[in-house]
Amino acid sequence: MTPQSPAHQNSSLDAALLECRERYAAKRPQSAALNREAIKVLPGGNTRTVLAYAPFPTAMARGEGCRLWDVDDNTYLDLCGEYTAGLFGHSDSRIRAALHDALARGLSLAAVGEAEQRFARILCSRFRSIDMIRFTNSGTEANLIALSVAQVVTGRSRIIAFRGGYHGSLLYYPATGSSPITAPFPVTLCDYNDTDGTVAAIRSAAGELAAVIVEPMLGSGGCIAAEPTFLAAIAEAARGVGAISIFDEVMTSRMSEGGLQERLGILPDMTTLGKYIGGGMSFGAFGGRRDIMELFVSKVPHAGTFNNNVMSMAAGITAMGEVFTAAEAADLFALGEGLRDELNVMSDKAGAPLQFCGLGSLATAHFRRDQINRPYAITPREEALKELFFFDMLNAGVYIARRGMTALSLPTTERDLVQFKTAVSDFLDARAPLLR
Ligand code: PLP
């Protein structure tokens, strides 16, 4: 086994990972103790699969601005950004004031109020494809209902989705294999960014196709952006066969005042929203063409105890009406583009098999050099490097998603990002022998 041989590299990688996990555990005795108790009542010790990883997940105690403190009092720059729902950071004073004000007026009023129509007006005026909107409590629910109403409108049942697409816990189409709890829509899966293949699939399913659902950038699938021509072609092909195009902008709506669709100038029939739009409270929404949405006037029932809950409405009005302005959206996009460019230049210079895919304030680290335009089957070595990267970032005080994703929040400044750039640069130096 020579030092350069793949077998030698793999055993060095295993050793490095072992050391990282031990170092991680040693710095987090309280997180470990919490996990030991949690697994007795929560399967896997959590109630949200994305937060589970070996040897045990870091438990957070509090957050402020773009900083987090874990239960062992380790401090982090928060670049996980609550998987994009934490756009406002942890303590925006305007959102807090709105929540205090709503609390003072009482919870659970069991009635319509002024708040939901104000919030609806704000969102309809921001998203050009949304003439009318309805609220839910999660992005999952929003997508389930958007797909279901597309079935009602068209009188057809089949949907087209994409390998690697994630539209919620019941609408997950992994790049390889399948989820055992996917909602039972008859689905045809296509390859992301495969324009010809998708247009052909749309045409061949024409008579039975209700909807095509697509993320304008795959979020949990690796921050892989759609080619604008691909998005435009599928929206047009769907229209051509009388099917409904649904852009799932649960993650990507942050890319401009009116979402990624506005930035690209490509509008779908329906749009789904979620994550940060409720100002940090639970949120989901679906909206679109007036003729579709008016089905909810009498033909289609849509209930949900918490759809207009006072906290989400109050926080959302302030978040989207005052805080996340068009200018803030543009600045955040530019901050993220600059960061990703710098990280990619660094990785290139180091000759490392590492690239950061994404758009604006969202990015994911991929441990391969080839251009990536769709999800792929990750190799064990890539997975090990991803884990090593995660632990090295945590050790440098930078909290990122275990899958290598980063989502910037509004309180984050260029100065804060120096810590991340230094951590990546140190990773490239320290791990150079494993990255060759
Ligand atoms: N759609 C996309 C693109 C998402 O990324 C997510 C969540 O990560 C969802 C839908 C589901 O949203 P929620 O977790 O609020 O159900």
CSV table of C-alpha atoms and ligand atoms in Angstrom, one decimal:
chain,number,residue,atom,x,y,z
A,1,MET,CA,0.0,0.0,0.0
A,2,THR,CA,1.8,3.2,-1.2
A,3,PRO,CA,0.9,6.6,0.4
A,4,GLN,CA,-0.9,7.5,-2.9
A,5,SER,CA,-2.8,4.3,-3.4
A,6,PRO,CA,-6.7,4.4,-3.1
A,7,ALA,CA,-6.5,1.7,-0.3
A,8,HIS,CA,-4.1,3.8,1.7
A,9,GLN,CA,-6.2,6.9,1.2
A,10,ASN,CA,-9.3,5.2,2.3
A,11,SER,CA,-7.8,3.9,5.5
A,12,SER,CA,-6.3,7.4,6.2
A,13,LEU,CA,-9.8,8.8,5.6
A,14,ASP,CA,-11.4,6.3,8.0
A,15,ALA,CA,-8.8,7.1,10.6
A,16,ALA,CA,-9.3,10.9,10.2
A,17,LEU,CA,-13.1,10.4,10.5
A,18,LEU,CA,-12.7,8.3,13.6
A,19,GLU,CA,-10.5,11.0,15.2
A,20,CYS,CA,-13.0,13.7,14.2
A,21,ARG,CA,-16.0,11.9,15.7
A,22,GLU,CA,-14.0,11.3,19.0
A,23,ARG,CA,-13.0,15.0,19.1
A,24,TYR,CA,-16.7,16.0,18.4
A,25,ALA,CA,-18.0,13.7,21.2
A,26,ALA,CA,-15.4,14.9,23.7
A,27,LYS,CA,-16.5,18.5,23.2
A,28,ARG,CA,-20.2,17.7,23.6
A,29,PRO,CA,-21.0,15.7,26.8
A,30,GLN,CA,-24.3,17.4,27.4
A,31,SER,CA,-25.5,16.8,23.8
A,32,ALA,CA,-24.5,13.1,24.2
A,33,ALA,CA,-26.5,12.9,27.5
A,34,LEU,CA,-29.5,14.5,26.0
A,35,ASN,CA,-29.4,12.1,23.1
A,36,ARG,CA,-29.2,9.1,25.5
A,37,GLU,CA,-32.5,10.3,27.1
A,38,ALA,CA,-34.1,11.3,23.8
A,39,ILE,CA,-33.8,7.9,22.2
A,40,LYS,CA,-36.0,6.4,25.0
A,41,VAL,CA,-39.1,8.4,23.8
A,42,LEU,CA,-38.3,9.7,20.3
A,43,PRO,CA,-37.3,7.1,17.7
A,44,GLY,CA,-33.7,7.8,16.7
A,45,GLY,CA,-33.7,10.5,19.4
A,46,ASN,CA,-35.3,13.2,17.3
A,47,THR,CA,-38.5,14.2,15.6
A,48,ARG,CA,-37.0,15.4,12.4
A,49,THR,CA,-34.8,13.0,10.4
A,50,VAL,CA,-32.6,15.7,8.9
A,51,LEU,CA,-31.2,16.5,12.3
A,52,ALA,CA,-30.0,12.9,13.0
A,53,TYR,CA,-26.4,12.0,12.5
A,54,ALA,CA,-23.7,9.9,14.1
A,55,PRO,CA,-22.4,9.8,16.7
A,56,PHE,CA,-25.2,12.0,18.1
A,57,PRO,CA,-26.5,15.4,17.0
A,58,THR,CA,-25.4,18.7,18.6
A,59,ALA,CA,-28.2,20.1,20.7
A,60,MET,CA,-28.6,23.8,20.6
A,61,ALA,CA,-29.5,26.0,23.6
A,62,ARG,CA,-29.9,29.5,22.1
A,63,GLY,CA,-29.3,31.8,19.2
A,64,GLU,CA,-28.8,35.5,18.6
A,65,GLY,CA,-28.3,37.2,15.3
A,66,CYS,CA,-26.4,34.7,13.2
A,67,ARG,CA,-24.7,33.0,16.2
A,68,LEU,CA,-25.7,29.8,18.1
A,69,TRP,CA,-24.7,28.3,21.4
A,70,ASP,CA,-25.0,24.6,22.0
A,71,VAL,CA,-25.9,23.0,25.4
A,72,ASP,CA,-22.1,22.5,26.1
A,73,ASP,CA,-21.6,26.2,25.5
A,74,ASN,CA,-19.7,25.8,22.2
A,75,THR,CA,-20.4,28.9,20.0
A,76,TYR,CA,-21.0,28.8,16.2
A,77,LEU,CA,-21.5,31.0,13.3
A,78,ASP,CA,-24.9,29.7,12.1
A,79,LEU,CA,-24.7,28.9,8.4
A,80,CYS,CA,-27.3,26.2,8.6
A,81,GLY,CA,-30.0,28.9,8.7
A,82,GLU,CA,-32.6,26.4,9.8
A,83,TYR,CA,-32.4,24.8,6.4
A,84,THR,CA,-33.5,28.1,4.8
A,85,ALA,CA,-36.3,28.8,7.3
A,86,GLY,CA,-34.0,30.9,9.5
A,87,LEU,CA,-33.6,33.7,7.0
A,88,PHE,CA,-34.1,36.4,9.7
A,89,GLY,CA,-31.6,34.9,12.1
A,90,HIS,CA,-32.6,34.3,15.7
A,91,SER,CA,-33.6,37.7,17.1
A,92,ASP,CA,-34.9,40.2,14.6
A,93,SER,CA,-36.4,42.9,16.9
A,94,ARG,CA,-39.2,43.9,14.5
A,95,ILE,CA,-40.4,40.2,14.2
A,96,ARG,CA,-40.2,39.8,18.0
A,97,ALA,CA,-42.2,43.0,18.6
A,98,ALA,CA,-44.9,41.7,16.1
A,99,LEU,CA,-45.0,38.4,18.0
A,100,HIS,CA,-45.3,40.1,21.4
A,101,ASP,CA,-48.0,42.3,20.1
A,102,ALA,CA,-50.0,39.3,18.7
A,103,LEU,CA,-49.5,37.4,22.0
A,104,ALA,CA,-50.9,40.3,23.9
A,105,ARG,CA,-54.0,40.2,21.9
A,106,GLY,CA,-54.6,36.5,22.5
A,107,LEU,CA,-54.1,33.2,20.7
A,108,SER,CA,-56.6,30.8,19.0
A,109,LEU,CA,-59.4,33.2,18.1
A,110,ALA,CA,-61.2,30.7,15.9
A,111,ALA,CA,-62.2,33.4,13.4
A,112,VAL,CA,-61.0,35.2,10.3
A,113,GLY,CA,-59.2,38.4,11.0
A,114,GLU,CA,-57.5,41.2,9.2
A,115,ALA,CA,-54.0,39.7,9.5
A,116,GLU,CA,-54.4,36.9,6.9
A,117,GLN,CA,-55.7,39.2,4.2
A,118,ARG,CA,-52.9,41.7,4.8
A,119,PHE,CA,-50.4,38.9,4.6
A,120,ALA,CA,-52.1,37.5,1.5
A,121,ARG,CA,-51.9,40.9,-0.2
A,122,ILE,CA,-48.2,41.2,0.6
A,123,LEU,CA,-47.4,37.9,-0.9
A,124,CYS,CA,-49.7,38.3,-4.0
A,125,SER,CA,-48.1,41.6,-4.7
A,126,ARG,CA,-44.6,40.1,-4.5
A,127,PHE,CA,-45.1,36.9,-6.5
A,128,ARG,CA,-46.3,37.7,-10.0
A,129,SER,CA,-47.6,34.2,-10.6
A,130,ILE,CA,-49.8,34.3,-7.5
A,131,ASP,CA,-53.2,36.0,-8.1
A,132,MET,CA,-54.6,34.4,-5.0
A,133,ILE,CA,-53.1,32.4,-2.1
A,134,ARG,CA,-54.1,30.1,0.8
A,135,PHE,CA,-52.0,29.3,3.8
A,136,THR,CA,-51.0,26.0,5.4
A,137,ASN,CA,-48.6,25.0,8.2
A,138,SER,CA,-45.8,23.5,6.1
A,139,GLY,CA,-44.3,23.3,2.7
A,140,THR,CA,-45.3,19.6,2.6
A,141,GLU,CA,-48.9,20.4,3.0
A,142,ALA,CA,-48.8,23.2,0.5
A,143,ASN,CA,-47.4,20.8,-2.1
A,144,LEU,CA,-49.8,18.0,-1.3
A,145,ILE,CA,-52.7,20.4,-1.8
A,146,ALA,CA,-51.3,22.1,-4.9
A,147,LEU,CA,-50.9,18.7,-6.6
A,148,SER,CA,-54.4,17.6,-5.4
A,149,VAL,CA,-56.1,20.7,-6.8
A,150,ALA,CA,-54.2,20.3,-10.1
A,151,GLN,CA,-55.9,16.8,-10.2
A,152,VAL,CA,-59.3,18.4,-9.7
A,153,VAL,CA,-58.7,21.2,-12.3
A,154,THR,CA,-57.5,18.8,-15.0
A,155,GLY,CA,-59.6,15.8,-14.1
A,156,ARG,CA,-56.4,13.8,-14.4
A,157,SER,CA,-54.2,12.0,-11.9
A,158,ARG,CA,-50.6,11.6,-13.0
A,159,ILE,CA,-47.8,13.9,-11.9
A,160,ILE,CA,-44.3,14.4,-13.2
A,161,ALA,CA,-41.6,15.1,-10.6
A,162,PHE,CA,-37.8,14.9,-10.7
A,163,ARG,CA,-35.2,12.4,-9.3
A,164,GLY,CA,-33.5,14.2,-6.4
A,165,GLY,CA,-36.6,16.5,-5.8
A,166,TYR,CA,-37.8,17.1,-2.3
A,167,HIS,CA,-41.3,18.6,-1.9
A,168,GLY,CA,-41.8,17.5,1.7
A,169,SER,CA,-41.7,14.5,4.0
A,170,LEU,CA,-44.4,12.8,1.9
A,171,LEU,CA,-43.1,14.0,-1.4
A,172,TYR,CA,-39.5,12.9,-1.5
A,173,TYR,CA,-38.1,11.4,-4.7
A,174,PRO,CA,-34.4,10.5,-3.9
A,175,ALA,CA,-31.8,10.4,-6.7
A,176,THR,CA,-31.5,6.6,-6.1
A,177,GLY,CA,-34.0,4.3,-4.5
A,178,SER,CA,-37.3,5.5,-3.1
A,179,SER,CA,-38.9,6.7,0.1
A,180,PRO,CA,-41.3,4.2,1.7
A,181,ILE,CA,-43.7,6.9,2.8
A,182,THR,CA,-44.3,8.8,-0.4
A,183,ALA,CA,-47.9,10.1,-1.0
A,184,PRO,CA,-49.6,7.8,-3.5
A,185,PHE,CA,-49.7,10.1,-6.5
A,186,PRO,CA,-49.1,8.1,-9.8
A,187,VAL,CA,-45.8,9.7,-10.6
A,188,THR,CA,-43.4,9.7,-13.6
A,189,LEU,CA,-39.9,10.6,-12.5
A,190,CYS,CA,-37.6,12.5,-14.9
A,191,ASP,CA,-34.0,13.7,-14.7
A,192,TYR,CA,-33.4,17.2,-13.6
A,193,ASN,CA,-32.2,19.5,-16.4
A,194,ASP,CA,-33.0,16.9,-19.0
A,195,THR,CA,-35.2,19.1,-21.2
A,196,ASP,CA,-35.7,16.7,-24.1
A,197,GLY,CA,-36.5,13.8,-21.8
A,198,THR,CA,-38.9,15.8,-19.7
A,199,VAL,CA,-40.7,17.4,-22.6
A,200,ALA,CA,-41.1,14.0,-24.2
A,201,ALA,CA,-42.5,12.5,-20.9
A,202,ILE,CA,-45.0,15.4,-20.6
A,203,ARG,CA,-46.2,14.9,-24.1
A,204,SER,CA,-46.4,11.1,-23.8
A,205,ALA,CA,-48.4,11.4,-20.5
A,206,ALA,CA,-50.6,14.2,-22.0
A,207,GLY,CA,-54.0,12.7,-21.6
A,208,GLU,CA,-53.5,11.6,-18.0
A,209,LEU,CA,-51.1,14.4,-16.7
A,210,ALA,CA,-52.4,16.7,-14.0
A,211,ALA,CA,-49.2,18.5,-13.0
A,212,VAL,CA,-45.4,18.9,-13.3
A,213,ILE,CA,-43.8,19.9,-10.0
A,214,VAL,CA,-40.3,21.3,-9.9
A,215,GLU,CA,-37.9,23.2,-7.7
A,216,PRO,CA,-36.3,26.0,-9.7
A,217,MET,CA,-33.1,25.0,-7.9
A,218,LEU,CA,-33.0,21.6,-6.2
A,219,GLY,CA,-32.6,22.4,-2.5
A,220,SER,CA,-32.0,19.4,-0.4
A,221,GLY,CA,-31.0,17.6,-3.6
A,222,GLY,CA,-27.7,19.5,-3.6
A,223,CYS,CA,-28.4,23.2,-4.5
A,224,ILE,CA,-28.3,22.3,-8.2
A,225,ALA,CA,-29.8,25.1,-10.2
A,226,ALA,CA,-32.2,24.5,-13.1
A,227,GLU,CA,-31.1,25.7,-16.6
A,228,PRO,CA,-33.6,28.5,-17.4
A,229,THR,CA,-34.3,26.9,-20.7
A,230,PHE,CA,-35.2,23.6,-18.9
A,231,LEU,CA,-37.7,25.4,-16.6
A,232,ALA,CA,-39.2,27.4,-19.5
A,233,ALA,CA,-39.6,24.4,-21.7
A,234,ILE,CA,-41.3,22.3,-19.0
A,235,ALA,CA,-43.7,25.1,-18.1
A,236,GLU,CA,-44.6,25.6,-21.8
A,237,ALA,CA,-44.9,21.8,-22.4
A,238,ALA,CA,-47.2,21.4,-19.4
A,239,ARG,CA,-49.4,24.3,-20.7
A,240,GLY,CA,-49.4,22.7,-24.1
A,241,VAL,CA,-51.0,19.5,-22.8
A,242,GLY,CA,-53.4,21.3,-20.3
A,243,ALA,CA,-51.4,20.2,-17.2
A,244,ILE,CA,-50.6,22.6,-14.3
A,245,SER,CA,-47.0,23.7,-13.8
A,246,ILE,CA,-46.1,24.0,-10.1
A,247,PHE,CA,-42.9,25.7,-9.0
A,248,ASP,CA,-41.9,24.7,-5.5
A,249,GLU,CA,-40.3,27.8,-4.2
A,250,VAL,CA,-40.3,26.7,-0.6
A,251,MET,CA,-36.5,27.2,-0.6
A,252,THR,CA,-35.8,29.4,-3.6
A,253,SER,CA,-38.3,32.2,-3.0
A,254,ARG,CA,-35.5,34.1,-1.2
A,255,MET,CA,-33.7,34.6,-4.5
A,256,SER,CA,-35.4,37.9,-5.2
A,257,GLU,CA,-38.4,39.9,-4.0
A,258,GLY,CA,-40.6,37.7,-6.1
A,259,GLY,CA,-38.7,34.4,-5.9
A,260,LEU,CA,-36.4,32.6,-8.4
A,261,GLN,CA,-39.2,32.7,-11.0
A,262,GLU,CA,-39.0,36.5,-11.0
A,263,ARG,CA,-35.2,36.5,-11.3
A,264,LEU,CA,-35.5,34.1,-14.3
A,265,GLY,CA,-38.7,35.6,-15.8
A,266,ILE,CA,-40.4,32.2,-16.0
A,267,LEU,CA,-43.8,32.0,-14.4
A,268,PRO,CA,-45.7,28.8,-13.5
A,269,ASP,CA,-49.4,28.2,-13.1
A,270,MET,CA,-49.0,27.6,-9.3
A,271,THR,CA,-46.3,28.3,-6.8
A,272,THR,CA,-45.8,26.8,-3.3
A,273,LEU,CA,-44.0,28.7,-0.5
A,274,GLY,CA,-42.9,27.9,3.0
A,275,LYS,CA,-39.9,28.1,5.4
A,276,TYR,CA,-38.8,31.7,6.2
A,277,ILE,CA,-41.9,33.4,4.9
A,278,GLY,CA,-43.7,33.0,8.2
A,279,GLY,CA,-40.9,35.0,9.9
A,280,GLY,CA,-39.6,31.9,11.7
A,281,MET,CA,-43.1,30.6,12.7
A,282,SER,CA,-44.5,27.4,11.0
A,283,PHE,CA,-45.7,28.2,7.5
A,284,GLY,CA,-46.7,27.0,4.1
A,285,ALA,CA,-48.7,28.5,1.2
A,286,PHE,CA,-49.9,27.6,-2.2
A,287,GLY,CA,-51.2,30.1,-4.8
A,288,GLY,CA,-51.5,30.8,-8.5
A,289,ARG,CA,-53.9,31.5,-11.3
A,290,ARG,CA,-57.2,33.0,-10.1
A,291,ASP,CA,-59.2,30.4,-12.1
A,292,ILE,CA,-57.5,27.6,-10.2
A,293,MET,CA,-57.6,29.2,-6.8
A,294,GLU,CA,-61.2,30.2,-7.1
A,295,LEU,CA,-62.1,26.5,-6.9
A,296,PHE,CA,-61.6,26.9,-3.2
A,297,VAL,CA,-64.6,29.3,-3.1
A,298,SER,CA,-67.0,26.4,-3.2
A,299,LYS,CA,-65.8,23.3,-5.1
A,300,VAL,CA,-62.7,22.3,-3.1
A,301,PRO,CA,-62.6,22.3,0.7
A,302,HIS,CA,-59.4,23.2,2.4
A,303,ALA,CA,-59.3,23.1,6.2
A,304,GLY,CA,-56.5,23.4,8.7
A,305,THR,CA,-56.8,24.5,12.3
A,306,PHE,CA,-53.6,26.6,12.3
A,307,ASN,CA,-53.8,27.9,8.7
A,308,ASN,CA,-54.3,31.5,9.9
A,309,ASN,CA,-52.7,31.1,13.4
A,310,VAL,CA,-52.0,34.5,14.8
A,311,MET,CA,-48.3,34.0,15.4
A,312,SER,CA,-47.5,33.0,11.8
A,313,MET,CA,-49.7,35.7,10.4
A,314,ALA,CA,-48.2,38.4,12.6
A,315,ALA,CA,-44.6,37.4,12.1
A,316,GLY,CA,-45.1,36.9,8.4
A,317,ILE,CA,-46.6,40.3,7.8
A,318,THR,CA,-43.6,42.0,9.4
A,319,ALA,CA,-41.1,39.6,7.9
A,320,MET,CA,-42.3,40.0,4.3
A,321,GLY,CA,-43.9,43.4,4.6
A,322,GLU,CA,-41.0,45.2,6.3
A,323,VAL,CA,-37.9,43.2,6.8
A,324,PHE,CA,-37.1,41.2,3.7
A,325,THR,CA,-37.5,44.0,1.2
A,326,ALA,CA,-36.5,43.8,-2.5
A,327,ALA,CA,-33.2,45.5,-1.6
A,328,GLU,CA,-32.4,43.1,1.3
A,329,ALA,CA,-33.2,40.2,-1.1
A,330,ALA,CA,-30.8,41.6,-3.7
A,331,ASP,CA,-28.0,42.2,-1.1
A,332,LEU,CA,-28.3,38.7,0.4
A,333,PHE,CA,-28.2,37.1,-3.1
A,334,ALA,CA,-25.0,39.1,-3.9
A,335,LEU,CA,-23.4,38.2,-0.6
A,336,GLY,CA,-24.0,34.5,-1.3
A,337,GLU,CA,-22.8,34.7,-4.9
A,338,GLY,CA,-19.5,36.4,-3.8
A,339,LEU,CA,-19.0,33.8,-1.1
A,340,ARG,CA,-19.5,30.8,-3.4
A,341,ASP,CA,-17.2,32.3,-6.0
A,342,GLU,CA,-14.5,32.7,-3.5
A,343,LEU,CA,-14.9,29.2,-2.1
A,344,ASN,CA,-14.8,27.7,-5.6
A,345,VAL,CA,-11.6,29.7,-6.5
A,346,MET,CA,-10.0,28.4,-3.3
A,347,SER,CA,-10.9,24.8,-4.0
A,348,ASP,CA,-9.7,25.1,-7.6
A,349,LYS,CA,-6.4,26.6,-6.5
A,350,ALA,CA,-6.0,23.7,-4.0
A,351,GLY,CA,-6.8,21.3,-6.8
A,352,ALA,CA,-9.3,19.7,-4.5
A,353,PRO,CA,-12.2,17.6,-5.6
A,354,LEU,CA,-14.6,20.1,-4.0
A,355,GLN,CA,-17.1,22.5,-5.4
A,356,PHE,CA,-19.9,24.6,-4.0
A,357,CYS,CA,-23.0,24.5,-6.1
A,358,GLY,CA,-26.0,26.8,-5.6
A,359,LEU,CA,-27.4,30.2,-6.2
A,360,GLY,CA,-27.4,33.3,-4.1
A,361,SER,CA,-27.4,32.6,-0.4
A,362,LEU,CA,-27.8,28.8,-0.7
A,363,ALA,CA,-24.9,26.5,-1.4
A,364,THR,CA,-23.9,22.8,-1.0
A,365,ALA,CA,-20.4,21.3,-0.9
A,366,HIS,CA,-19.9,18.5,-3.4
A,367,PHE,CA,-16.8,16.4,-3.4
A,368,ARG,CA,-16.3,16.0,-7.1
A,369,ARG,CA,-14.9,18.3,-9.8
A,370,ASP,CA,-17.1,17.5,-12.8
A,371,GLN,CA,-19.9,19.9,-13.6
A,372,ILE,CA,-23.0,18.9,-11.7
A,373,ASN,CA,-26.4,19.5,-13.3
A,374,ARG,CA,-28.4,16.8,-11.7
A,375,PRO,CA,-28.3,14.6,-8.5
A,376,TYR,CA,-26.0,11.6,-8.6
A,377,ALA,CA,-25.3,8.4,-6.6
A,378,ILE,CA,-22.8,9.6,-4.0
A,379,THR,CA,-19.7,7.3,-3.6
A,380,PRO,CA,-18.6,6.1,-0.1
A,381,ARG,CA,-15.5,8.2,-0.5
A,382,GLU,CA,-17.5,11.4,-1.3
A,383,GLU,CA,-19.8,10.6,1.6
A,384,ALA,CA,-16.8,10.2,3.9
A,385,LEU,CA,-15.2,13.5,2.7
A,386,LYS,CA,-18.6,15.2,3.3
A,387,GLU,CA,-18.7,14.0,6.8
A,388,LEU,CA,-15.1,15.1,7.4
A,389,PHE,CA,-15.9,18.5,6.1
A,390,PHE,CA,-19.0,18.8,8.4
A,391,PHE,CA,-16.9,17.9,11.5
A,392,ASP,CA,-14.1,20.2,10.5
A,393,MET,CA,-16.5,23.1,10.1
A,394,LEU,CA,-18.1,22.4,13.4
A,395,ASN,CA,-14.7,22.2,15.1
A,396,ALA,CA,-13.9,25.6,13.6
A,397,GLY,CA,-17.2,27.0,15.1
A,398,VAL,CA,-19.2,27.0,11.9
A,399,TYR,CA,-22.6,25.2,12.0
A,400,ILE,CA,-23.6,23.9,8.6
A,401,ALA,CA,-26.1,21.2,7.6
A,402,ARG,CA,-24.7,17.6,7.8
A,403,ARG,CA,-25.3,17.2,4.1
A,404,GLY,CA,-22.9,20.1,3.4
A,405,MET,CA,-25.5,22.8,2.8
A,406,THR,CA,-25.2,26.4,3.9
A,407,ALA,CA,-28.0,29.0,4.0
A,408,LEU,CA,-27.1,32.6,4.8
A,409,SER,CA,-29.3,34.6,7.1
A,410,LEU,CA,-29.9,38.4,7.0
A,411,PRO,CA,-27.7,39.2,10.0
A,412,THR,CA,-24.7,37.6,8.4
A,413,THR,CA,-22.0,40.0,7.2
A,414,GLU,CA,-18.9,39.8,5.1
A,415,ARG,CA,-16.9,39.9,8.4
A,416,ASP,CA,-18.8,36.9,9.8
A,417,LEU,CA,-18.1,35.0,6.6
A,418,VAL,CA,-14.3,35.4,7.0
A,419,GLN,CA,-14.6,32.7,9.7
A,420,PHE,CA,-16.1,30.3,7.2
A,421,LYS,CA,-13.7,31.1,4.5
A,422,THR,CA,-10.8,30.5,6.9
A,423,ALA,CA,-12.3,27.2,8.0
A,424,VAL,CA,-12.6,26.0,4.4
A,425,SER,CA,-9.1,27.2,3.6
A,426,ASP,CA,-7.7,25.3,6.7
A,427,PHE,CA,-9.7,22.2,5.7
A,428,LEU,CA,-8.1,22.3,2.2
A,429,ASP,CA,-4.6,22.6,3.8
A,430,ALA,CA,-5.0,20.2,6.6
A,431,ARG,CA,-6.8,17.5,4.6
A,432,ALA,CA,-4.8,18.0,1.4
A,433,PRO,CA,-3.4,14.4,1.5
A,434,LEU,CA,-6.9,13.0,1.7
A,435,LEU,CA,-8.2,15.2,-1.1
A,436,ARG,CA,-5.7,14.2,-3.8
B,1,PLP,N1,-40.3,21.9,-0.7
B,1,PLP,C1,-39.0,22.1,-0.6
B,1,PLP,C2,-38.2,22.6,-1.8
B,1,PLP,C3,-38.3,22.0,0.6
B,1,PLP,O1,-37.0,22.2,0.7
B,1,PLP,C4,-39.1,21.6,1.8
B,1,PLP,C5,-38.4,21.4,3.1
B,1,PLP,O2,-37.2,21.3,3.2
B,1,PLP,C6,-40.4,21.4,1.6
B,1,PLP,C7,-41.0,21.5,0.4
B,1,PLP,C8,-41.2,20.9,2.8
B,1,PLP,O3,-41.4,22.0,3.7
B,1,PLP,P1,-41.8,21.6,5.2
B,1,PLP,O4,-40.6,21.1,5.8
B,1,PLP,O5,-42.2,22.9,5.7
B,1,PLP,O6,-42.9,20.6,5.1
